[in-house]
PDB file of C-alpha atoms in Angstrom:
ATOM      1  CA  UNK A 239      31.496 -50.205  55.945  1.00  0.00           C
ATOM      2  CA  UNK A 240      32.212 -53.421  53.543  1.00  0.00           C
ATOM      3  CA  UNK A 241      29.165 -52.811  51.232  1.00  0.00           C
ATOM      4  CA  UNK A 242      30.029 -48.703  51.298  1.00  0.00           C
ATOM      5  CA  UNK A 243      33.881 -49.460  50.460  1.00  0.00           C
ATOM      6  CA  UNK A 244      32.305 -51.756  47.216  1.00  0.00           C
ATOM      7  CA  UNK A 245      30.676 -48.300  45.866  1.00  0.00           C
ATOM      8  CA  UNK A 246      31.838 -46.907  42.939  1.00  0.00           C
ATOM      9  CA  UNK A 247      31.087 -43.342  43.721  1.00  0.00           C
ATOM     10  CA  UNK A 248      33.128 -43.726  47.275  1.00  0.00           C
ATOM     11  CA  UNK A 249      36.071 -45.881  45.393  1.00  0.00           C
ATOM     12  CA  UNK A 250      36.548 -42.812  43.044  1.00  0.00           C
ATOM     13  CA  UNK A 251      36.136 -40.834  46.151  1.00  0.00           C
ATOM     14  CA  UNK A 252      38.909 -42.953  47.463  1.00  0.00           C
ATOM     15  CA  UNK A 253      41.268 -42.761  44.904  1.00  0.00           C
ATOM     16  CA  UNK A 254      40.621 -39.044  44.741  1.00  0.00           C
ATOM     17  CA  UNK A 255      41.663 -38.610  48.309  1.00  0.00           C
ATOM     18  CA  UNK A 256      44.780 -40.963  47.617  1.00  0.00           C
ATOM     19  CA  UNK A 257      45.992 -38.875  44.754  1.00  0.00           C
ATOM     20  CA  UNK A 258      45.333 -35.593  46.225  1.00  0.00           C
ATOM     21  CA  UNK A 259      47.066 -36.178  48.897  1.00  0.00           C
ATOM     22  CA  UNK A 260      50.190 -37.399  46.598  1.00  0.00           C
ATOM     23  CA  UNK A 261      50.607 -33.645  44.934  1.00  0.00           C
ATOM     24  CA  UNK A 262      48.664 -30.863  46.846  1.00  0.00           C
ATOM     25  CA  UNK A 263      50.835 -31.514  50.344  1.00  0.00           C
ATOM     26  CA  UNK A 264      53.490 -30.361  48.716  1.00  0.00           C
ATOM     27  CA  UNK A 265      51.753 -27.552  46.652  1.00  0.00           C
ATOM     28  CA  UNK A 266      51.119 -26.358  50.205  1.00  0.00           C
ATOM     29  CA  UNK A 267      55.142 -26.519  50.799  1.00  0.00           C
ATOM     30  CA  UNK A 268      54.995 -23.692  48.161  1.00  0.00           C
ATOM     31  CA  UNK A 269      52.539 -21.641  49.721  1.00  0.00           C
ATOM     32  CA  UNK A 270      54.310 -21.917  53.286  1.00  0.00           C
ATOM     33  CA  UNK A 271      57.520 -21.475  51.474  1.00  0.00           C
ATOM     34  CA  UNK A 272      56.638 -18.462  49.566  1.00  0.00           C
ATOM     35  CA  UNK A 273      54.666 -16.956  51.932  1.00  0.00           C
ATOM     36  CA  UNK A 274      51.315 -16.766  49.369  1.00  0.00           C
ATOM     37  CA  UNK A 275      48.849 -17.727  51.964  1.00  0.00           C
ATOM     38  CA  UNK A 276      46.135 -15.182  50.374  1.00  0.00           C
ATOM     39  CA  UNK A 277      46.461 -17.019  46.836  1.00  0.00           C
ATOM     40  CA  UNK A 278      43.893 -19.623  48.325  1.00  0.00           C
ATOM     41  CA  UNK A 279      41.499 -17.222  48.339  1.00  0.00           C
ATOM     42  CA  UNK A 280      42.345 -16.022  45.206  1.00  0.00           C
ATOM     43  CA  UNK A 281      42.063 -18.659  43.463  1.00  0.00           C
ATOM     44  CA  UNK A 282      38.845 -19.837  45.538  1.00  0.00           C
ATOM     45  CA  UNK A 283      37.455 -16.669  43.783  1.00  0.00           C
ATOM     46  CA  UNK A 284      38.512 -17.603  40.123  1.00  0.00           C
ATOM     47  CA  UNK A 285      37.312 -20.448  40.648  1.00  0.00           C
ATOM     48  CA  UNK A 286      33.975 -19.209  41.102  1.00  0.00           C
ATOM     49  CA  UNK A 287      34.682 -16.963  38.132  1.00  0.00           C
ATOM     50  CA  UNK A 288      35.549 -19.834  35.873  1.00  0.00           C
ATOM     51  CA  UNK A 289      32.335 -21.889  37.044  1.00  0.00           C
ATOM     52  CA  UNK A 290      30.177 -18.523  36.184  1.00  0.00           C
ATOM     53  CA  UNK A 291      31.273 -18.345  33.047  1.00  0.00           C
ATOM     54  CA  UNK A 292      30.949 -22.549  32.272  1.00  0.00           C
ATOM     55  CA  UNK A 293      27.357 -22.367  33.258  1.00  0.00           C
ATOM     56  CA  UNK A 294      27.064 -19.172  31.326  1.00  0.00           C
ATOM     57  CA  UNK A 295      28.532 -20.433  28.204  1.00  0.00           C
ATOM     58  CA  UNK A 296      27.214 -24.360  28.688  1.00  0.00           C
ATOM     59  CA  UNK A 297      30.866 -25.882  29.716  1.00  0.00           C
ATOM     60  CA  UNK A 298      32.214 -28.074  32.115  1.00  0.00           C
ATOM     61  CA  UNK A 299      32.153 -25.474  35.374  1.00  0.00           C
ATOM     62  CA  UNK A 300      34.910 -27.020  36.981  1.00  0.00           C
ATOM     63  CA  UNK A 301      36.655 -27.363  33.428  1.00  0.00           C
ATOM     64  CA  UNK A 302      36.120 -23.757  33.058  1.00  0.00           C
ATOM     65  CA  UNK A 303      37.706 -23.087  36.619  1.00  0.00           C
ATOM     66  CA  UNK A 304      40.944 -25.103  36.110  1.00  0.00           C
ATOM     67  CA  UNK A 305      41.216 -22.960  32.815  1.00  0.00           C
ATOM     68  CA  UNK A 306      40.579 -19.684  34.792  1.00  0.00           C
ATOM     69  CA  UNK A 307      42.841 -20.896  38.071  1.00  0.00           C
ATOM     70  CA  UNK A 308      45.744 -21.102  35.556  1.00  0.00           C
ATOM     71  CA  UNK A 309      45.538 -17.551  33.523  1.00  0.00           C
ATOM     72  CA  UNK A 310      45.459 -16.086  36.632  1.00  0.00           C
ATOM     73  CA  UNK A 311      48.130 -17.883  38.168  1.00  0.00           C
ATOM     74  CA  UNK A 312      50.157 -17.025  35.352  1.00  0.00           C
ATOM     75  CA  UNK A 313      48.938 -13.631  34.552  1.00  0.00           C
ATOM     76  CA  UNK A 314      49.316 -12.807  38.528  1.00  0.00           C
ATOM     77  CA  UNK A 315      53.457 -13.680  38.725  1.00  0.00           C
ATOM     78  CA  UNK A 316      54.992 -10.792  36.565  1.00  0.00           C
ATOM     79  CA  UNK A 317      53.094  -8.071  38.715  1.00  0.00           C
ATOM     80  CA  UNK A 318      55.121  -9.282  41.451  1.00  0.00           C
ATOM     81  CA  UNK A 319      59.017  -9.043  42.204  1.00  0.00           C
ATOM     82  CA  UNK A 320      59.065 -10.147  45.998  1.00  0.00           C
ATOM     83  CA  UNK A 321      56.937 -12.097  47.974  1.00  0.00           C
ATOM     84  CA  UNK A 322      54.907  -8.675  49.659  1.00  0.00           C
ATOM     85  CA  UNK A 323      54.125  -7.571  46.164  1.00  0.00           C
ATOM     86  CA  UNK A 324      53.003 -11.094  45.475  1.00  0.00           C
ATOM     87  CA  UNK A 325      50.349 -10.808  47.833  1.00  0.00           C
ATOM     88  CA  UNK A 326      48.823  -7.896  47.197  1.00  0.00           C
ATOM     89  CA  UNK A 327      48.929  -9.272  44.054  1.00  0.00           C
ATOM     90  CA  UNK A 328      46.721 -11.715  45.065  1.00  0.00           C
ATOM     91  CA  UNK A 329      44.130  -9.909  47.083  1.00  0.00           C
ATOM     92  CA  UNK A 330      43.717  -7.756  43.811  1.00  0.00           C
ATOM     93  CA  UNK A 331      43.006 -10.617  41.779  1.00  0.00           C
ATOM     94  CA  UNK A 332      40.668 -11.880  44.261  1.00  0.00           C
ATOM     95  CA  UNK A 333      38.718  -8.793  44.491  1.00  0.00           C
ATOM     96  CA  UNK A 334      38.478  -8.355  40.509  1.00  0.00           C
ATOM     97  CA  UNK A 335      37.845 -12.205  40.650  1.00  0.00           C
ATOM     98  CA  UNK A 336      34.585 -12.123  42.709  1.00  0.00           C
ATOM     99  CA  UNK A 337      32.928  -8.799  41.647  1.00  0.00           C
ATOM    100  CA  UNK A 338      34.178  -9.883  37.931  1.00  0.00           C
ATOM    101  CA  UNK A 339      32.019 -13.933  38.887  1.00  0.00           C
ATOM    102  CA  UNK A 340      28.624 -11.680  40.705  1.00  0.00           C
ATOM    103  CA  UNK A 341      28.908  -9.296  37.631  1.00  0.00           C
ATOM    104  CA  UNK A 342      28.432 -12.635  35.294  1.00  0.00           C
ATOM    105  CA  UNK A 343      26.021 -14.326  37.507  1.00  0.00           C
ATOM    106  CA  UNK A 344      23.707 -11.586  37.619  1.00  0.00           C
ATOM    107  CA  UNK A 345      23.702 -10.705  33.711  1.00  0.00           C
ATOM    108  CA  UNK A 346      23.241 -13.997  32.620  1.00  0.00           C
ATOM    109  CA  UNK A 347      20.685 -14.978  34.846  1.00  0.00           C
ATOM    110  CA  UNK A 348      22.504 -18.582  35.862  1.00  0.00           C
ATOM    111  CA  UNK A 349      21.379 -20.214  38.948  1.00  0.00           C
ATOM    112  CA  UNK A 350      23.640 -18.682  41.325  1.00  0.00           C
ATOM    113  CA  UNK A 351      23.394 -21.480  43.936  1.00  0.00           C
ATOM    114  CA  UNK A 352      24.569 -23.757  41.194  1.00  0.00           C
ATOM    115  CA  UNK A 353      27.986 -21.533  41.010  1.00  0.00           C
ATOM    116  CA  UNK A 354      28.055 -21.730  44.857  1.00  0.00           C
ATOM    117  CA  UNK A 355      27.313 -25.290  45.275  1.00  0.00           C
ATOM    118  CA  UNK A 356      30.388 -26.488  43.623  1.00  0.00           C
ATOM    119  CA  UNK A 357      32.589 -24.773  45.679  1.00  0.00           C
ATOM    120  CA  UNK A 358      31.219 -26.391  48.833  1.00  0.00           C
ATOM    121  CA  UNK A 359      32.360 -29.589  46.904  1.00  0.00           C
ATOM    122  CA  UNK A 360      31.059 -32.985  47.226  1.00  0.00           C
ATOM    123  CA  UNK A 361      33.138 -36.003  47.627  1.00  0.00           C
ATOM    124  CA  UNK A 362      31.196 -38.513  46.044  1.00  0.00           C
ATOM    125  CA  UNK A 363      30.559 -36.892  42.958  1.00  0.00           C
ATOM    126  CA  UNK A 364      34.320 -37.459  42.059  1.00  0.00           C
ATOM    127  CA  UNK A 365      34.181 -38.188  38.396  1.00  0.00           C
ATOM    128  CA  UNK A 366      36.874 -39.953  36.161  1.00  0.00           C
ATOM    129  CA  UNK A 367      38.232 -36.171  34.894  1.00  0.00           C
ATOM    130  CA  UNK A 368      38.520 -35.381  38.263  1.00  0.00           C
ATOM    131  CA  UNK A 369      40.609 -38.069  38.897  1.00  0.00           C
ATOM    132  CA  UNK A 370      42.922 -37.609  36.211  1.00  0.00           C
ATOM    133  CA  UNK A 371      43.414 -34.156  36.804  1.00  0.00           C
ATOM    134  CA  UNK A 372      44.467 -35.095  40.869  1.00  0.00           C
ATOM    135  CA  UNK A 373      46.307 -38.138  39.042  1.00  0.00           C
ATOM    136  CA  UNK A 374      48.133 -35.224  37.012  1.00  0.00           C
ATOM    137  CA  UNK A 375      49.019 -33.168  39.536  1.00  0.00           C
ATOM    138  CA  UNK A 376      50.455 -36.117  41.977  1.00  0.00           C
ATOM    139  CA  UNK A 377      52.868 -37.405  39.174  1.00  0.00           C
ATOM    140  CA  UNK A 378      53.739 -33.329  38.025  1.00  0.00           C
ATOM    141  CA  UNK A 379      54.047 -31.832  41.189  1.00  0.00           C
ATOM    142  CA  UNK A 380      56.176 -34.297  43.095  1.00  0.00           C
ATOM    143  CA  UNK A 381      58.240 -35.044  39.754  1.00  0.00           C
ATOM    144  CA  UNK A 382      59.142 -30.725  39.468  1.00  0.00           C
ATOM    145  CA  UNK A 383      60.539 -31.139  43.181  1.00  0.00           C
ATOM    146  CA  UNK A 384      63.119 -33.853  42.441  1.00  0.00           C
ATOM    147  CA  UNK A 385      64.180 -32.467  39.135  1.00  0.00           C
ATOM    148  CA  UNK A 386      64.485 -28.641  41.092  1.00  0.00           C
ATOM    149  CA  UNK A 387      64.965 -29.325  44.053  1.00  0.00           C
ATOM    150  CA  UNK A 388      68.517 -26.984  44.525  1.00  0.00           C
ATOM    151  CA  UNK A 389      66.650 -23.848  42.635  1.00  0.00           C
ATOM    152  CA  UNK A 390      63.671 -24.431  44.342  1.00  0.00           C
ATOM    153  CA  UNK A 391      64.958 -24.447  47.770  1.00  0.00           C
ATOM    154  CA  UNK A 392      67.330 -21.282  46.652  1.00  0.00           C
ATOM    155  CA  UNK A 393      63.552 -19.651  45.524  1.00  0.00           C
ATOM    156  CA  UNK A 394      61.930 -20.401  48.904  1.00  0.00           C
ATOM    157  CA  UNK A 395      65.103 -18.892  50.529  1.00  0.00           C
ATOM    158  CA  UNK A 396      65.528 -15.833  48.974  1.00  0.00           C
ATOM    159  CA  UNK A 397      64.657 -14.515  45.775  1.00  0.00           C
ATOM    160  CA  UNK A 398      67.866 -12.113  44.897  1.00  0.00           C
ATOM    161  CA  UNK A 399      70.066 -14.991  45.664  1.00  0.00           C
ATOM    162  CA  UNK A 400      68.034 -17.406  43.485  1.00  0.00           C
ATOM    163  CA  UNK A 401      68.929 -14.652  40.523  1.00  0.00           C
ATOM    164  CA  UNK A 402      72.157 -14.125  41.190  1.00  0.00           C
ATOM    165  CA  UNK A 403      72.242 -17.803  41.363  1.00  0.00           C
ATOM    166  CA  UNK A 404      71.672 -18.083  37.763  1.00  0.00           C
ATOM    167  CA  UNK A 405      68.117 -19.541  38.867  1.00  0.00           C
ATOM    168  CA  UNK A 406      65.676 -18.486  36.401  1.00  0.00           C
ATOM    169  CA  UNK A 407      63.438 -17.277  38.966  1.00  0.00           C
ATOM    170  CA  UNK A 408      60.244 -15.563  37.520  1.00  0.00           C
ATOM    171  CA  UNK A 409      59.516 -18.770  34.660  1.00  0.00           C
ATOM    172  CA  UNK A 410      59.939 -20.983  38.014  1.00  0.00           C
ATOM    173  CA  UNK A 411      57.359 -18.558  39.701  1.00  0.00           C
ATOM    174  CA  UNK A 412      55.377 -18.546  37.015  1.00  0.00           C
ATOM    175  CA  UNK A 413      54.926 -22.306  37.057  1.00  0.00           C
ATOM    176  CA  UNK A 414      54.652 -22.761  40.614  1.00  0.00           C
ATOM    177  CA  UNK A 415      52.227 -20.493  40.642  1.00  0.00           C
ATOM    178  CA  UNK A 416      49.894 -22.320  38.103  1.00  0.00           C
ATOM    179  CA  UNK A 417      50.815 -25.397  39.573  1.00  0.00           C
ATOM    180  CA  UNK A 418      49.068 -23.799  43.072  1.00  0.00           C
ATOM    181  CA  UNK A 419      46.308 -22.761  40.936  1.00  0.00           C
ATOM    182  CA  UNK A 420      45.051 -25.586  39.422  1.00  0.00           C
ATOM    183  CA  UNK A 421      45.611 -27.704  42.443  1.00  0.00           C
ATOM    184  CA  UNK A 422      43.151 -25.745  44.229  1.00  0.00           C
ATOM    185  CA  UNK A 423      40.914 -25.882  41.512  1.00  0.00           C
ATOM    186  CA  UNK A 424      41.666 -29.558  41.241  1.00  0.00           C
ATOM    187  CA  UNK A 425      40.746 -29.849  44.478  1.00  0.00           C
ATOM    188  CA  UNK A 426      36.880 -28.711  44.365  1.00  0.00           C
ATOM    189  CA  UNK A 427      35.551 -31.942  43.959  1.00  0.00           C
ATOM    190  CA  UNK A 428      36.661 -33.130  46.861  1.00  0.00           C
ATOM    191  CA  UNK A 429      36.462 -31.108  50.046  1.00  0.00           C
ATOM    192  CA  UNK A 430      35.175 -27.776  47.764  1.00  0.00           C
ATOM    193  CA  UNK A 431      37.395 -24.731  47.310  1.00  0.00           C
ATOM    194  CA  UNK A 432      36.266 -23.592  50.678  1.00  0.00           C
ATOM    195  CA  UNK A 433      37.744 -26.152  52.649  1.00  0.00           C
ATOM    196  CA  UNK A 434      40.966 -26.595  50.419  1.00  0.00           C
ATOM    197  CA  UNK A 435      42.962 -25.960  53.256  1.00  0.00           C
ATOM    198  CA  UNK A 436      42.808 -29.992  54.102  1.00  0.00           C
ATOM    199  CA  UNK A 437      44.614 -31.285  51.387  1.00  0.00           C
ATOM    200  CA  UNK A 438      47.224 -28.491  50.741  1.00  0.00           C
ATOM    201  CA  UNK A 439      47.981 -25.959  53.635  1.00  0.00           C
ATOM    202  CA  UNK A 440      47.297 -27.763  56.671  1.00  0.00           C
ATOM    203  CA  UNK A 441      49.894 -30.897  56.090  1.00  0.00           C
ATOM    204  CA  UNK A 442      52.439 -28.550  55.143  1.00  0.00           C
ATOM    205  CA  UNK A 443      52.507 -26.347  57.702  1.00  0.00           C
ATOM    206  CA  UNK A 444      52.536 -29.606  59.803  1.00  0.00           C
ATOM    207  CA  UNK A 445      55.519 -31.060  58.181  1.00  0.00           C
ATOM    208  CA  UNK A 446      57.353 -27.697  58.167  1.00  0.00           C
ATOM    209  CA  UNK A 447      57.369 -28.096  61.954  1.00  0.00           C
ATOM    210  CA  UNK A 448      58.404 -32.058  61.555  1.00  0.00           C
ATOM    211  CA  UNK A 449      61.373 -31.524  58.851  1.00  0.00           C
ATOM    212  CA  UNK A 450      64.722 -29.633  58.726  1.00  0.00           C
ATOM    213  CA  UNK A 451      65.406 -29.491  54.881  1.00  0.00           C
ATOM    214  CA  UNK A 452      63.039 -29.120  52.060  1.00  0.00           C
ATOM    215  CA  UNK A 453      62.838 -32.629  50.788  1.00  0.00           C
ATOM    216  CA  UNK A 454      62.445 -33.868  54.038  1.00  0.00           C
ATOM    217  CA  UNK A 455      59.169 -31.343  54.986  1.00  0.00           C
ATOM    218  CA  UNK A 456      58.100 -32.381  51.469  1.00  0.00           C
ATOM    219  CA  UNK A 457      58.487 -36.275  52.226  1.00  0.00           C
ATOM    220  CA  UNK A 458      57.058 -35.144  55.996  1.00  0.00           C
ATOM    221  CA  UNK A 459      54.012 -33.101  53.800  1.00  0.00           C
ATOM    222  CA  UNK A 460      52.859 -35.819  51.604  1.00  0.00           C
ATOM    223  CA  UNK A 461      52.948 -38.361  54.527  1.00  0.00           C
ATOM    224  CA  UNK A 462      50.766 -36.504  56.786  1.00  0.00           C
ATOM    225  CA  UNK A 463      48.232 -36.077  53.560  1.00  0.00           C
ATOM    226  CA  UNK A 464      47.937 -39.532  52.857  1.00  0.00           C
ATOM    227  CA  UNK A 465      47.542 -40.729  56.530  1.00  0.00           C
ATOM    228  CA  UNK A 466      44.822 -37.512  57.382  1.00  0.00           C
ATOM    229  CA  UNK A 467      43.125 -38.367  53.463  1.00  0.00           C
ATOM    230  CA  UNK A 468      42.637 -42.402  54.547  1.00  0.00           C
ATOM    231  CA  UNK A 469      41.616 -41.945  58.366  1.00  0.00           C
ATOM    232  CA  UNK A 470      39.157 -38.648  57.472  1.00  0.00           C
ATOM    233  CA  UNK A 471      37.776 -40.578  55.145  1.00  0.00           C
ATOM    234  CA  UNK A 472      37.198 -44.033  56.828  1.00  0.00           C
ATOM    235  CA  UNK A 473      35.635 -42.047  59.657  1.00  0.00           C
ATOM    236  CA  UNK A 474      33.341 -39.939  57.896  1.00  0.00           C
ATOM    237  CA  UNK A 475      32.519 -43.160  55.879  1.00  0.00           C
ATOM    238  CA  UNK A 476      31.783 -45.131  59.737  1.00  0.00           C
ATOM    239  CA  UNK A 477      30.571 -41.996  61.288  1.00  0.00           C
ATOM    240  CA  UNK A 478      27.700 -41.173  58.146  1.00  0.00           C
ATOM    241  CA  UNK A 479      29.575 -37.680  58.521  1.00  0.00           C
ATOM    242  CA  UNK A 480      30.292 -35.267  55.454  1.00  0.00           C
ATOM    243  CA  UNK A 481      34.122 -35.865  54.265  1.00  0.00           C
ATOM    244  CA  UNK A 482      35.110 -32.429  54.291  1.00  0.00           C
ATOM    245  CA  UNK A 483      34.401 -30.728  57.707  1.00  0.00           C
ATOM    246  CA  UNK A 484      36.413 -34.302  59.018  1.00  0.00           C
ATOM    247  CA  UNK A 485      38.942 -33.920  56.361  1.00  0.00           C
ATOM    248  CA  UNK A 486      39.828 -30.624  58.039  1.00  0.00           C
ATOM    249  CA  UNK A 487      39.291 -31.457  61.658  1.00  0.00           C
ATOM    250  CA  UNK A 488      41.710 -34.363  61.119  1.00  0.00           C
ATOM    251  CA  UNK A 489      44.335 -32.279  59.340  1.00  0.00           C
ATOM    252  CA  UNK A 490      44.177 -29.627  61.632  1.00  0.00           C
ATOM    253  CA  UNK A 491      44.517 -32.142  64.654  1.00  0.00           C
ATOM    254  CA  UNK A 492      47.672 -33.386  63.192  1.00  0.00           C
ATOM    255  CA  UNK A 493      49.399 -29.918  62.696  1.00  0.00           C
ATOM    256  CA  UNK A 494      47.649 -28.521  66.334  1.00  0.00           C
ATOM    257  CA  UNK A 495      50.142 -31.850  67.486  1.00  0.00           C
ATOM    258  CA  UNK A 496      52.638 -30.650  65.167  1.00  0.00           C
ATOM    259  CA  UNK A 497      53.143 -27.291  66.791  1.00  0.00           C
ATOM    260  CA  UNK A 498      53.014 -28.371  70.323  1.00  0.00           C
ATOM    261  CA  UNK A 499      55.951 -30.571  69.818  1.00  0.00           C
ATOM    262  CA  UNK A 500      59.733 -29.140  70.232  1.00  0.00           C
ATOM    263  CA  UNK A 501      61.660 -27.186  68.340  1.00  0.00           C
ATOM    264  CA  UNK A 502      63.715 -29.546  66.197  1.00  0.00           C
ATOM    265  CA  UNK A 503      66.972 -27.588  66.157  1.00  0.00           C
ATOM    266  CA  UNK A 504      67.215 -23.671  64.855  1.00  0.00           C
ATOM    267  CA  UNK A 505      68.573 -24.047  61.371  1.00  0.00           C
ATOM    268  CA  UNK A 506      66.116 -22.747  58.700  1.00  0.00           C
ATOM    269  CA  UNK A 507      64.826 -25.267  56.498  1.00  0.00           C
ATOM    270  CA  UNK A 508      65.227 -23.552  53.077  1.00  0.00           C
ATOM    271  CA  UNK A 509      68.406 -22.078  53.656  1.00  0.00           C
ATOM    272  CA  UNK A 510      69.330 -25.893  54.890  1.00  0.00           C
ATOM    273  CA  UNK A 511      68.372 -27.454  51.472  1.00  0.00           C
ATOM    274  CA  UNK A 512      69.464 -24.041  49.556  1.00  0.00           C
ATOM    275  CA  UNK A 513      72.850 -24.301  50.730  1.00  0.00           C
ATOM    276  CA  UNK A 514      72.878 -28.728  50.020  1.00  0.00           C
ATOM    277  CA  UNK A 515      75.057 -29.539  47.058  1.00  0.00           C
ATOM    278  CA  UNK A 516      73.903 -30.665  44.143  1.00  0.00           C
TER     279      UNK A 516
END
């Protein structure tokens, strides 16, 4: 374990793992809070449009699929006034996304398997852009929390009242929506878009059992990420196991726990931190 710890390629990996789970825990909060679950698989497609079109054109795939993840999570927010519209939203884009990433593939003659492979993702192949797009993301993310916390929570809550609350509430959905976009793209390098559910779903839905307020599942969130992140990854280091399928075992393990545990008082959390004064 010593001489595998002194590795570059698993210190990136490392670091990678560290940072993620610093920013995409609490992009999760966002997708529990707004009730998006399908944009994963959105974006999962997108992402395999972006990478289509890198290979076709000779750029950076994943470059190409953080580009791609944020026009769509910005083109995708003005189609959609309330959460139920935001969803179908979302399996629309994800259907135009994957025929749209075959229909590329197939004319251009690119290695498919190429396209696929990177969205299986692989851990140690974390490279120094990689990291400083997760590195991004974990001082962005967490930073757009504490600085919105109020309008956020009044978002999460309930849209009208957000509006009427002089919250400016489709720019704010617009940006949280990128943000979710390019954190799952962000994210392919480590556990692959398939298995993105690790560093971003899984922890929050954990935490939203754990805290009563938003900052506090947020706090709850990121916790869980970093402790899942280090023990997944020291195990599939000492176990000569691949990262990812552990990654996910060990984050779904926590919020399985999560769930079983009482209710911790009926209040709900976003109308908790929506109603908090300033």
């Amino acid at each position: 374990m010593a001489q595998l710890v002194r590795l570059l390629p698993v210190q990136r990996a490392g670091a990678g793992l560290v940072l993620a789970a610093l920013g995409l825990p609490v992009v999760g909060v966002v997708i529990v809070g707004l009730d998006i679950m399908p944009v994963r698989f959105a974006m999962m497609h997108v992402a395999l449009l972006g990478i289509a079109i890198g290979q076709l054109v000779g750029f950076d795939p994943v470059l190409c699929a953080l580009l791609a993840c944020a026009v769509a999570g910005a083109g995708v927010a003005p189609l959609a006034r309330t959460p139920d519209a935001l969803s179908g939203a979302m399996g629309l884009l994800m259907s135009l996304a994957i025929a749209a990433a075959l229909l590329v593939l197939a004319l251009s003659g690119v290695n498919a398997n190429g396209a696929f492979a990177l969205l299986w993702g692989s851990i140690l192949a974390v490279r120094p852009s990689d990291l400083a797009v997760l590195g991004t993301l974990a001082v962005v993310v967490p930073a757009l929390f504490v600085w919105r916390r109020r309008d956020l929570a009044l978002l999460l809550h309930d849209r009208e009242l957000a509006i009427c609350s002089g919250v400016p509430a489709q720019r704010l959905t617009v940006l949280l929506l990128v943000l979710v976009a390019v954190s799952v793209a962000g994210a392919i390098r480590l556990t692959g878009a398939l298995l993105v559910d690790a560093l971003t779903l899984l922890p929050a839905l954990a935490a939203r059992r754990l805290g009563r307020s938003l900052g506090a599942i947020t706090l709850w969130a990121v916790g869980i990420g970093v402790m899942v992140n280090a023990t997944g990854f020291l195990v599939a280091l000492g176990w000569d196991l691949p990262p990812g399928p552990v990654l996910v075992l060990a984050a779904g393990a926590v919020a399985l726990v999560a769930h079983l545990l009482p209710e911790r008082g009926t209040g709900s959390w976003r109308a908790l931190d929506a109603v908090a004064p300033h």
